[in-house]
Amino acid sequence: MEAGQNPGVRAQGRWVTAVGQVLGNFVVSLVVGDALQSTLVGARNWRLWNWPPFAVVLGLGGAALLRTPEGPGDQFLWPYLLIGTAGLIALVRVAGIRGPAGAQALASALSVALAVGGTVWVEQLRSHGEVDVTGLTTVAPSRPLVDGERLVVAVDGGPVRTHLRLVLGVDDAVPDMQSCTPETSLALRLGGGSNTVTGVRSGRPVDMPLGGARDGLRVTVTVHTDTGCRMNVFVVDAVLHG
């Protein structure tokens, strides 16, 4: 026994520590419950606990991939990234990498949440994502046009969307005898609409609101070029979105 140390003081200190532990366990039991506390403590050693979230993530990811609509691939980057991250987290959990029980439970919940978010995003793109409809367009008349003449670009088919992004190309009908493309512009008006987009150059995208979901689109195009020039007008790209 060290000099000057009272045995009664040491005994009192041990008693206070024991009481503190009992009170601490009692408070934890009141807050999280005995069953949940026991589950969290043993979760790191119970690998079966990791399989249900992994199965959910795998199922949601597979469903999202199967239900991916057609359209430009870049619009699927973020939902695929969410699903891929969810799968990676779930795979790490199944592999049994150890860590604090609370962190493991949070990782499982996060993986499921990310998978749900990616799947919902894919479903949103099915209804509002971009769809390439260039192959569904027709141009009439298909002959070369002179200044002031008009043609109609028709989009028949494709999903219902609220906007059309159209890119038209213009080139010289007789390139050996004229060079009118740089000075040629187009004016576009959606059929049934009152707004006209003017000064459109070859290759410039024009985004036109459709005034609500609709199909069977008609866009009237007026050619503005120098006198004597004959121009070919064609569709470079047509995308429905929104």
PDB file of C-alpha atoms in Angstrom:
ATOM      1  CA  MET A   1       0.000   0.000   0.000  1.00  0.00           C
ATOM      2  CA  GLU A   2       1.372   3.412  -0.933  1.00  0.00           C
ATOM      3  CA  ALA A   3       2.124   5.788   1.879  1.00  0.00           C
ATOM      4  CA  GLY A   4      -0.607   8.257   2.689  1.00  0.00           C
ATOM      5  CA  GLN A   5      -3.338   6.422   0.719  1.00  0.00           C
ATOM      6  CA  ASN A   6      -6.491   5.655   2.700  1.00  0.00           C
ATOM      7  CA  PRO A   7      -8.041   2.189   1.998  1.00  0.00           C
ATOM      8  CA  GLY A   8     -11.477   3.677   2.535  1.00  0.00           C
ATOM      9  CA  VAL A   9     -10.930   6.224  -0.219  1.00  0.00           C
ATOM     10  CA  ARG A  10      -9.893   3.505  -2.689  1.00  0.00           C
ATOM     11  CA  ALA A  11     -12.942   1.413  -1.839  1.00  0.00           C
ATOM     12  CA  GLN A  12     -15.191   4.419  -2.272  1.00  0.00           C
ATOM     13  CA  GLY A  13     -13.654   5.105  -5.704  1.00  0.00           C
ATOM     14  CA  ARG A  14     -14.311   1.544  -6.881  1.00  0.00           C
ATOM     15  CA  TRP A  15     -17.892   1.800  -5.644  1.00  0.00           C
ATOM     16  CA  VAL A  16     -18.467   5.047  -7.569  1.00  0.00           C
ATOM     17  CA  THR A  17     -17.054   3.468 -10.755  1.00  0.00           C
ATOM     18  CA  ALA A  18     -19.312   0.434 -10.438  1.00  0.00           C
ATOM     19  CA  VAL A  19     -22.372   2.603  -9.874  1.00  0.00           C
ATOM     20  CA  GLY A  20     -21.458   4.692 -12.932  1.00  0.00           C
ATOM     21  CA  GLN A  21     -21.232   1.602 -15.135  1.00  0.00           C
ATOM     22  CA  VAL A  22     -24.594   0.335 -13.921  1.00  0.00           C
ATOM     23  CA  LEU A  23     -26.258   3.698 -14.547  1.00  0.00           C
ATOM     24  CA  GLY A  24     -24.627   3.967 -17.975  1.00  0.00           C
ATOM     25  CA  ASN A  25     -25.892   0.552 -19.056  1.00  0.00           C
ATOM     26  CA  PHE A  26     -29.340   1.423 -17.745  1.00  0.00           C
ATOM     27  CA  VAL A  27     -29.469   4.652 -19.778  1.00  0.00           C
ATOM     28  CA  VAL A  28     -28.315   2.860 -22.949  1.00  0.00           C
ATOM     29  CA  SER A  29     -30.994   0.226 -22.420  1.00  0.00           C
ATOM     30  CA  LEU A  30     -33.650   2.915 -22.091  1.00  0.00           C
ATOM     31  CA  VAL A  31     -32.503   4.747 -25.232  1.00  0.00           C
ATOM     32  CA  VAL A  32     -31.843   1.911 -27.705  1.00  0.00           C
ATOM     33  CA  GLY A  33     -33.312  -1.120 -25.986  1.00  0.00           C
ATOM     34  CA  ASP A  34     -31.558  -4.267 -24.851  1.00  0.00           C
ATOM     35  CA  ALA A  35     -32.301  -6.206 -28.042  1.00  0.00           C
ATOM     36  CA  LEU A  36     -30.996  -3.473 -30.356  1.00  0.00           C
ATOM     37  CA  GLN A  37     -27.930  -2.946 -28.215  1.00  0.00           C
ATOM     38  CA  SER A  38     -27.130  -6.652 -28.316  1.00  0.00           C
ATOM     39  CA  THR A  39     -27.690  -6.746 -32.097  1.00  0.00           C
ATOM     40  CA  LEU A  40     -25.342  -3.827 -32.732  1.00  0.00           C
ATOM     41  CA  VAL A  41     -22.647  -5.364 -30.574  1.00  0.00           C
ATOM     42  CA  GLY A  42     -22.883  -8.694 -32.392  1.00  0.00           C
ATOM     43  CA  ALA A  43     -23.535  -7.381 -35.901  1.00  0.00           C
ATOM     44  CA  ARG A  44     -19.862  -7.206 -36.821  1.00  0.00           C
ATOM     45  CA  ASN A  45     -19.549 -10.961 -36.287  1.00  0.00           C
ATOM     46  CA  TRP A  46     -22.878 -11.913 -37.922  1.00  0.00           C
ATOM     47  CA  ARG A  47     -22.262 -11.906 -41.676  1.00  0.00           C
ATOM     48  CA  LEU A  48     -25.800 -13.023 -42.438  1.00  0.00           C
ATOM     49  CA  TRP A  49     -26.841  -9.525 -41.367  1.00  0.00           C
ATOM     50  CA  ASN A  50     -25.044  -8.174 -44.455  1.00  0.00           C
ATOM     51  CA  TRP A  51     -26.827 -10.288 -47.066  1.00  0.00           C
ATOM     52  CA  PRO A  52     -30.347  -8.738 -47.076  1.00  0.00           C
ATOM     53  CA  PRO A  53     -29.071  -5.223 -47.977  1.00  0.00           C
ATOM     54  CA  PHE A  54     -26.797  -6.763 -50.615  1.00  0.00           C
ATOM     55  CA  ALA A  55     -29.749  -8.640 -52.136  1.00  0.00           C
ATOM     56  CA  VAL A  56     -31.860  -5.468 -52.168  1.00  0.00           C
ATOM     57  CA  VAL A  57     -29.080  -3.467 -53.847  1.00  0.00           C
ATOM     58  CA  LEU A  58     -28.496  -6.224 -56.398  1.00  0.00           C
ATOM     59  CA  GLY A  59     -32.201  -6.460 -57.209  1.00  0.00           C
ATOM     60  CA  LEU A  60     -32.669  -2.714 -57.580  1.00  0.00           C
ATOM     61  CA  GLY A  61     -29.540  -2.390 -59.712  1.00  0.00           C
ATOM     62  CA  GLY A  62     -30.636  -5.205 -62.007  1.00  0.00           C
ATOM     63  CA  ALA A  63     -34.112  -3.717 -62.381  1.00  0.00           C
ATOM     64  CA  ALA A  64     -32.653  -0.301 -63.203  1.00  0.00           C
ATOM     65  CA  LEU A  65     -30.373  -1.752 -65.877  1.00  0.00           C
ATOM     66  CA  LEU A  66     -33.205  -3.725 -67.452  1.00  0.00           C
ATOM     67  CA  ARG A  67     -35.500  -0.687 -67.487  1.00  0.00           C
ATOM     68  CA  THR A  68     -32.928   1.753 -68.857  1.00  0.00           C
ATOM     69  CA  PRO A  69     -34.578   3.587 -71.783  1.00  0.00           C
ATOM     70  CA  GLU A  70     -32.997   4.521 -75.078  1.00  0.00           C
ATOM     71  CA  GLY A  71     -31.238   7.836 -75.355  1.00  0.00           C
ATOM     72  CA  PRO A  72     -27.849   9.548 -75.131  1.00  0.00           C
ATOM     73  CA  GLY A  73     -25.604   7.614 -72.765  1.00  0.00           C
ATOM     74  CA  ASP A  74     -24.304  10.629 -70.835  1.00  0.00           C
ATOM     75  CA  GLN A  75     -27.676  11.164 -69.142  1.00  0.00           C
ATOM     76  CA  PHE A  76     -27.302   7.805 -67.368  1.00  0.00           C
ATOM     77  CA  LEU A  77     -23.910   8.627 -65.808  1.00  0.00           C
ATOM     78  CA  TRP A  78     -25.178   9.775 -62.408  1.00  0.00           C
ATOM     79  CA  PRO A  79     -27.819   7.082 -61.808  1.00  0.00           C
ATOM     80  CA  TYR A  80     -25.311   4.406 -62.820  1.00  0.00           C
ATOM     81  CA  LEU A  81     -22.752   5.990 -60.498  1.00  0.00           C
ATOM     82  CA  LEU A  82     -25.214   5.843 -57.599  1.00  0.00           C
ATOM     83  CA  ILE A  83     -26.038   2.204 -58.289  1.00  0.00           C
ATOM     84  CA  GLY A  84     -22.377   1.274 -58.719  1.00  0.00           C
ATOM     85  CA  THR A  85     -21.426   2.944 -55.434  1.00  0.00           C
ATOM     86  CA  ALA A  86     -24.285   1.165 -53.679  1.00  0.00           C
ATOM     87  CA  GLY A  87     -23.116  -2.175 -55.050  1.00  0.00           C
ATOM     88  CA  LEU A  88     -19.531  -1.533 -53.963  1.00  0.00           C
ATOM     89  CA  ILE A  89     -20.562  -0.640 -50.404  1.00  0.00           C
ATOM     90  CA  ALA A  90     -22.843  -3.674 -50.164  1.00  0.00           C
ATOM     91  CA  LEU A  91     -20.081  -5.930 -51.504  1.00  0.00           C
ATOM     92  CA  VAL A  92     -17.641  -4.628 -48.902  1.00  0.00           C
ATOM     93  CA  ARG A  93     -20.189  -5.385 -46.189  1.00  0.00           C
ATOM     94  CA  VAL A  94     -20.738  -8.930 -47.468  1.00  0.00           C
ATOM     95  CA  ALA A  95     -16.975  -9.469 -47.536  1.00  0.00           C
ATOM     96  CA  GLY A  96     -17.071  -9.051 -43.762  1.00  0.00           C
ATOM     97  CA  ILE A  97     -14.661  -6.143 -43.418  1.00  0.00           C
ATOM     98  CA  ARG A  98     -14.803  -5.239 -39.752  1.00  0.00           C
ATOM     99  CA  GLY A  99     -15.472  -1.872 -38.213  1.00  0.00           C
ATOM    100  CA  PRO A 100     -17.611  -0.158 -35.588  1.00  0.00           C
ATOM    101  CA  ALA A 101     -21.088  -1.682 -35.437  1.00  0.00           C
ATOM    102  CA  GLY A 102     -22.768   1.679 -35.939  1.00  0.00           C
ATOM    103  CA  ALA A 103     -20.650   2.408 -39.020  1.00  0.00           C
ATOM    104  CA  GLN A 104     -21.510  -0.991 -40.509  1.00  0.00           C
ATOM    105  CA  ALA A 105     -25.231  -0.434 -39.994  1.00  0.00           C
ATOM    106  CA  LEU A 106     -24.929   3.037 -41.540  1.00  0.00           C
ATOM    107  CA  ALA A 107     -23.058   1.608 -44.546  1.00  0.00           C
ATOM    108  CA  SER A 108     -25.822  -0.947 -45.170  1.00  0.00           C
ATOM    109  CA  ALA A 109     -28.507   1.741 -44.973  1.00  0.00           C
ATOM    110  CA  LEU A 110     -26.490   4.018 -47.260  1.00  0.00           C
ATOM    111  CA  SER A 111     -26.048   1.311 -49.902  1.00  0.00           C
ATOM    112  CA  VAL A 112     -29.802   0.673 -50.027  1.00  0.00           C
ATOM    113  CA  ALA A 113     -30.565   4.408 -50.154  1.00  0.00           C
ATOM    114  CA  LEU A 114     -28.141   4.939 -53.053  1.00  0.00           C
ATOM    115  CA  ALA A 115     -29.618   1.997 -54.960  1.00  0.00           C
ATOM    116  CA  VAL A 116     -33.135   3.346 -54.457  1.00  0.00           C
ATOM    117  CA  GLY A 117     -32.020   6.796 -55.616  1.00  0.00           C
ATOM    118  CA  GLY A 118     -30.386   5.424 -58.766  1.00  0.00           C
ATOM    119  CA  THR A 119     -33.429   3.314 -59.613  1.00  0.00           C
ATOM    120  CA  VAL A 120     -35.821   6.236 -59.129  1.00  0.00           C
ATOM    121  CA  TRP A 121     -33.562   8.374 -61.339  1.00  0.00           C
ATOM    122  CA  VAL A 122     -33.728   5.779 -64.120  1.00  0.00           C
ATOM    123  CA  GLU A 123     -37.522   5.712 -63.843  1.00  0.00           C
ATOM    124  CA  GLN A 124     -37.567   9.498 -64.103  1.00  0.00           C
ATOM    125  CA  LEU A 125     -35.487   9.291 -67.290  1.00  0.00           C
ATOM    126  CA  ARG A 126     -37.970   6.808 -68.726  1.00  0.00           C
ATOM    127  CA  SER A 127     -40.622   9.522 -68.526  1.00  0.00           C
ATOM    128  CA  HIS A 128     -38.607  12.697 -69.082  1.00  0.00           C
ATOM    129  CA  GLY A 129     -35.159  11.742 -70.391  1.00  0.00           C
ATOM    130  CA  GLU A 130     -33.665  12.556 -73.775  1.00  0.00           C
ATOM    131  CA  VAL A 131     -34.592  10.335 -76.721  1.00  0.00           C
ATOM    132  CA  ASP A 132     -32.896  10.553 -80.121  1.00  0.00           C
ATOM    133  CA  VAL A 133     -35.593  10.753 -82.818  1.00  0.00           C
ATOM    134  CA  THR A 134     -33.375  11.742 -85.737  1.00  0.00           C
ATOM    135  CA  GLY A 135     -34.314   8.546 -87.538  1.00  0.00           C
ATOM    136  CA  LEU A 136     -38.005   9.419 -87.213  1.00  0.00           C
ATOM    137  CA  THR A 137     -37.734  12.765 -89.012  1.00  0.00           C
ATOM    138  CA  THR A 138     -38.658  13.586 -92.599  1.00  0.00           C
ATOM    139  CA  VAL A 139     -38.054  16.732 -94.636  1.00  0.00           C
ATOM    140  CA  ALA A 140     -40.445  17.918 -97.341  1.00  0.00           C
ATOM    141  CA  PRO A 141     -39.766  19.034 -99.938  1.00  0.00           C
ATOM    142  CA  SER A 142     -36.411  17.297-100.192  1.00  0.00           C
ATOM    143  CA  ARG A 143     -35.176  19.397-103.122  1.00  0.00           C
ATOM    144  CA  PRO A 144     -32.794  22.395-102.949  1.00  0.00           C
ATOM    145  CA  LEU A 145     -34.438  25.657-101.851  1.00  0.00           C
ATOM    146  CA  VAL A 146     -33.858  29.289-102.771  1.00  0.00           C
ATOM    147  CA  ASP A 147     -34.281  32.419-100.682  1.00  0.00           C
ATOM    148  CA  GLY A 148     -37.714  32.673 -99.052  1.00  0.00           C
ATOM    149  CA  GLU A 149     -38.793  29.094 -99.720  1.00  0.00           C
ATOM    150  CA  ARG A 150     -40.029  26.837 -96.949  1.00  0.00           C
ATOM    151  CA  LEU A 151     -39.837  23.216 -95.955  1.00  0.00           C
ATOM    152  CA  VAL A 152     -41.436  21.194 -93.170  1.00  0.00           C
ATOM    153  CA  VAL A 153     -39.553  18.948 -90.760  1.00  0.00           C
ATOM    154  CA  ALA A 154     -41.868  16.253 -89.405  1.00  0.00           C
ATOM    155  CA  VAL A 155     -41.248  14.087 -86.337  1.00  0.00           C
ATOM    156  CA  ASP A 156     -43.624  11.140 -86.254  1.00  0.00           C
ATOM    157  CA  GLY A 157     -43.422   8.637 -83.435  1.00  0.00           C
ATOM    158  CA  GLY A 158     -41.186   8.563 -80.411  1.00  0.00           C
ATOM    159  CA  PRO A 159     -42.170   9.045 -76.771  1.00  0.00           C
ATOM    160  CA  VAL A 160     -44.239  11.922 -75.492  1.00  0.00           C
ATOM    161  CA  ARG A 161     -42.047  14.799 -74.309  1.00  0.00           C
ATOM    162  CA  THR A 162     -42.361  18.540 -73.749  1.00  0.00           C
ATOM    163  CA  HIS A 163     -39.341  19.881 -75.706  1.00  0.00           C
ATOM    164  CA  LEU A 164     -37.710  19.269 -79.074  1.00  0.00           C
ATOM    165  CA  ARG A 165     -34.036  20.043 -79.633  1.00  0.00           C
ATOM    166  CA  LEU A 166     -33.414  20.281 -83.356  1.00  0.00           C
ATOM    167  CA  VAL A 167     -30.152  20.722 -85.248  1.00  0.00           C
ATOM    168  CA  LEU A 168     -30.400  21.471 -88.968  1.00  0.00           C
ATOM    169  CA  GLY A 169     -27.597  21.438 -91.492  1.00  0.00           C
ATOM    170  CA  VAL A 170     -27.279  23.610 -94.585  1.00  0.00           C
ATOM    171  CA  ASP A 171     -24.956  23.172 -97.545  1.00  0.00           C
ATOM    172  CA  ASP A 172     -24.662  24.396-101.108  1.00  0.00           C
ATOM    173  CA  ALA A 173     -26.659  22.466-103.683  1.00  0.00           C
ATOM    174  CA  VAL A 174     -24.092  23.371-106.356  1.00  0.00           C
ATOM    175  CA  PRO A 175     -20.792  23.720-104.475  1.00  0.00           C
ATOM    176  CA  ASP A 176     -18.772  24.104-107.689  1.00  0.00           C
ATOM    177  CA  MET A 177     -20.747  27.203-108.673  1.00  0.00           C
ATOM    178  CA  GLN A 178     -21.642  28.866-105.358  1.00  0.00           C
ATOM    179  CA  SER A 179     -20.497  29.343-101.764  1.00  0.00           C
ATOM    180  CA  CYS A 180     -23.564  30.513 -99.888  1.00  0.00           C
ATOM    181  CA  THR A 181     -23.535  28.420 -96.704  1.00  0.00           C
ATOM    182  CA  PRO A 182     -21.815  31.006 -94.438  1.00  0.00           C
ATOM    183  CA  GLU A 183     -24.432  33.646 -95.283  1.00  0.00           C
ATOM    184  CA  THR A 184     -27.470  31.376 -95.098  1.00  0.00           C
ATOM    185  CA  SER A 185     -29.752  31.389 -92.060  1.00  0.00           C
ATOM    186  CA  LEU A 186     -33.000  29.670 -91.172  1.00  0.00           C
ATOM    187  CA  ALA A 187     -36.188  30.680 -89.400  1.00  0.00           C
ATOM    188  CA  LEU A 188     -37.986  27.936 -87.457  1.00  0.00           C
ATOM    189  CA  ARG A 189     -41.584  27.905 -86.288  1.00  0.00           C
ATOM    190  CA  LEU A 190     -43.282  25.018 -84.554  1.00  0.00           C
ATOM    191  CA  GLY A 191     -46.568  24.041 -86.176  1.00  0.00           C
ATOM    192  CA  GLY A 192     -49.471  25.510 -84.246  1.00  0.00           C
ATOM    193  CA  GLY A 193     -47.180  27.960 -82.455  1.00  0.00           C
ATOM    194  CA  SER A 194     -46.765  31.688 -82.863  1.00  0.00           C
ATOM    195  CA  ASN A 195     -43.085  32.081 -81.952  1.00  0.00           C
ATOM    196  CA  THR A 196     -40.433  32.008 -84.670  1.00  0.00           C
ATOM    197  CA  VAL A 197     -36.740  31.443 -84.005  1.00  0.00           C
ATOM    198  CA  THR A 198     -34.751  33.474 -86.524  1.00  0.00           C
ATOM    199  CA  GLY A 199     -31.103  33.704 -87.500  1.00  0.00           C
ATOM    200  CA  VAL A 200     -30.424  29.992 -87.043  1.00  0.00           C
ATOM    201  CA  ARG A 201     -27.146  28.930 -88.644  1.00  0.00           C
ATOM    202  CA  SER A 202     -26.180  25.497 -89.892  1.00  0.00           C
ATOM    203  CA  GLY A 203     -25.338  23.153 -87.008  1.00  0.00           C
ATOM    204  CA  ARG A 204     -26.779  25.380 -84.277  1.00  0.00           C
ATOM    205  CA  PRO A 205     -29.123  23.544 -81.853  1.00  0.00           C
ATOM    206  CA  VAL A 206     -32.546  25.076 -81.281  1.00  0.00           C
ATOM    207  CA  ASP A 207     -34.602  24.010 -78.261  1.00  0.00           C
ATOM    208  CA  MET A 208     -38.328  24.483 -78.745  1.00  0.00           C
ATOM    209  CA  PRO A 209     -40.926  24.058 -75.994  1.00  0.00           C
ATOM    210  CA  LEU A 210     -43.863  22.078 -77.288  1.00  0.00           C
ATOM    211  CA  GLY A 211     -46.462  23.710 -75.072  1.00  0.00           C
ATOM    212  CA  GLY A 212     -47.184  20.476 -73.231  1.00  0.00           C
ATOM    213  CA  ALA A 213     -46.654  16.812 -73.983  1.00  0.00           C
ATOM    214  CA  ARG A 214     -47.445  16.074 -77.645  1.00  0.00           C
ATOM    215  CA  ASP A 215     -46.399  14.036 -80.665  1.00  0.00           C
ATOM    216  CA  GLY A 216     -46.773  14.329 -84.445  1.00  0.00           C
ATOM    217  CA  LEU A 217     -44.570  17.436 -84.543  1.00  0.00           C
ATOM    218  CA  ARG A 218     -44.235  19.766 -87.526  1.00  0.00           C
ATOM    219  CA  VAL A 219     -41.580  22.479 -87.776  1.00  0.00           C
ATOM    220  CA  THR A 220     -41.777  25.004 -90.618  1.00  0.00           C
ATOM    221  CA  VAL A 221     -38.349  26.161 -91.810  1.00  0.00           C
ATOM    222  CA  THR A 222     -37.842  29.262 -93.967  1.00  0.00           C
ATOM    223  CA  VAL A 223     -34.566  29.667 -95.860  1.00  0.00           C
ATOM    224  CA  HIS A 224     -32.843  33.065 -95.980  1.00  0.00           C
ATOM    225  CA  THR A 225     -29.908  33.178 -98.380  1.00  0.00           C
ATOM    226  CA  ASP A 226     -28.402  35.296-101.134  1.00  0.00           C
ATOM    227  CA  THR A 227     -30.226  35.718-104.416  1.00  0.00           C
ATOM    228  CA  GLY A 228     -29.465  32.928-106.848  1.00  0.00           C
ATOM    229  CA  CYS A 229     -28.237  30.489-104.193  1.00  0.00           C
ATOM    230  CA  ARG A 230     -29.768  27.032-103.986  1.00  0.00           C
ATOM    231  CA  MET A 231     -29.420  25.320-100.602  1.00  0.00           C
ATOM    232  CA  ASN A 232     -29.896  21.827 -99.217  1.00  0.00           C
ATOM    233  CA  VAL A 233     -31.439  21.676 -95.741  1.00  0.00           C
ATOM    234  CA  PHE A 234     -31.323  18.449 -93.727  1.00  0.00           C
ATOM    235  CA  VAL A 235     -31.724  17.191 -90.168  1.00  0.00           C
ATOM    236  CA  VAL A 236     -28.464  16.637 -88.281  1.00  0.00           C
ATOM    237  CA  ASP A 237     -29.939  15.786 -84.885  1.00  0.00           C
ATOM    238  CA  ALA A 238     -33.380  15.680 -83.292  1.00  0.00           C
ATOM    239  CA  VAL A 239     -33.912  14.934 -79.607  1.00  0.00           C
ATOM    240  CA  LEU A 240     -37.122  14.878 -77.575  1.00  0.00           C
ATOM    241  CA  HIS A 241     -36.769  15.625 -73.871  1.00  0.00           C
ATOM    242  CA  GLY A 242     -38.525  17.036 -70.832  1.00  0.00           C
TER     243      GLY A 242
END
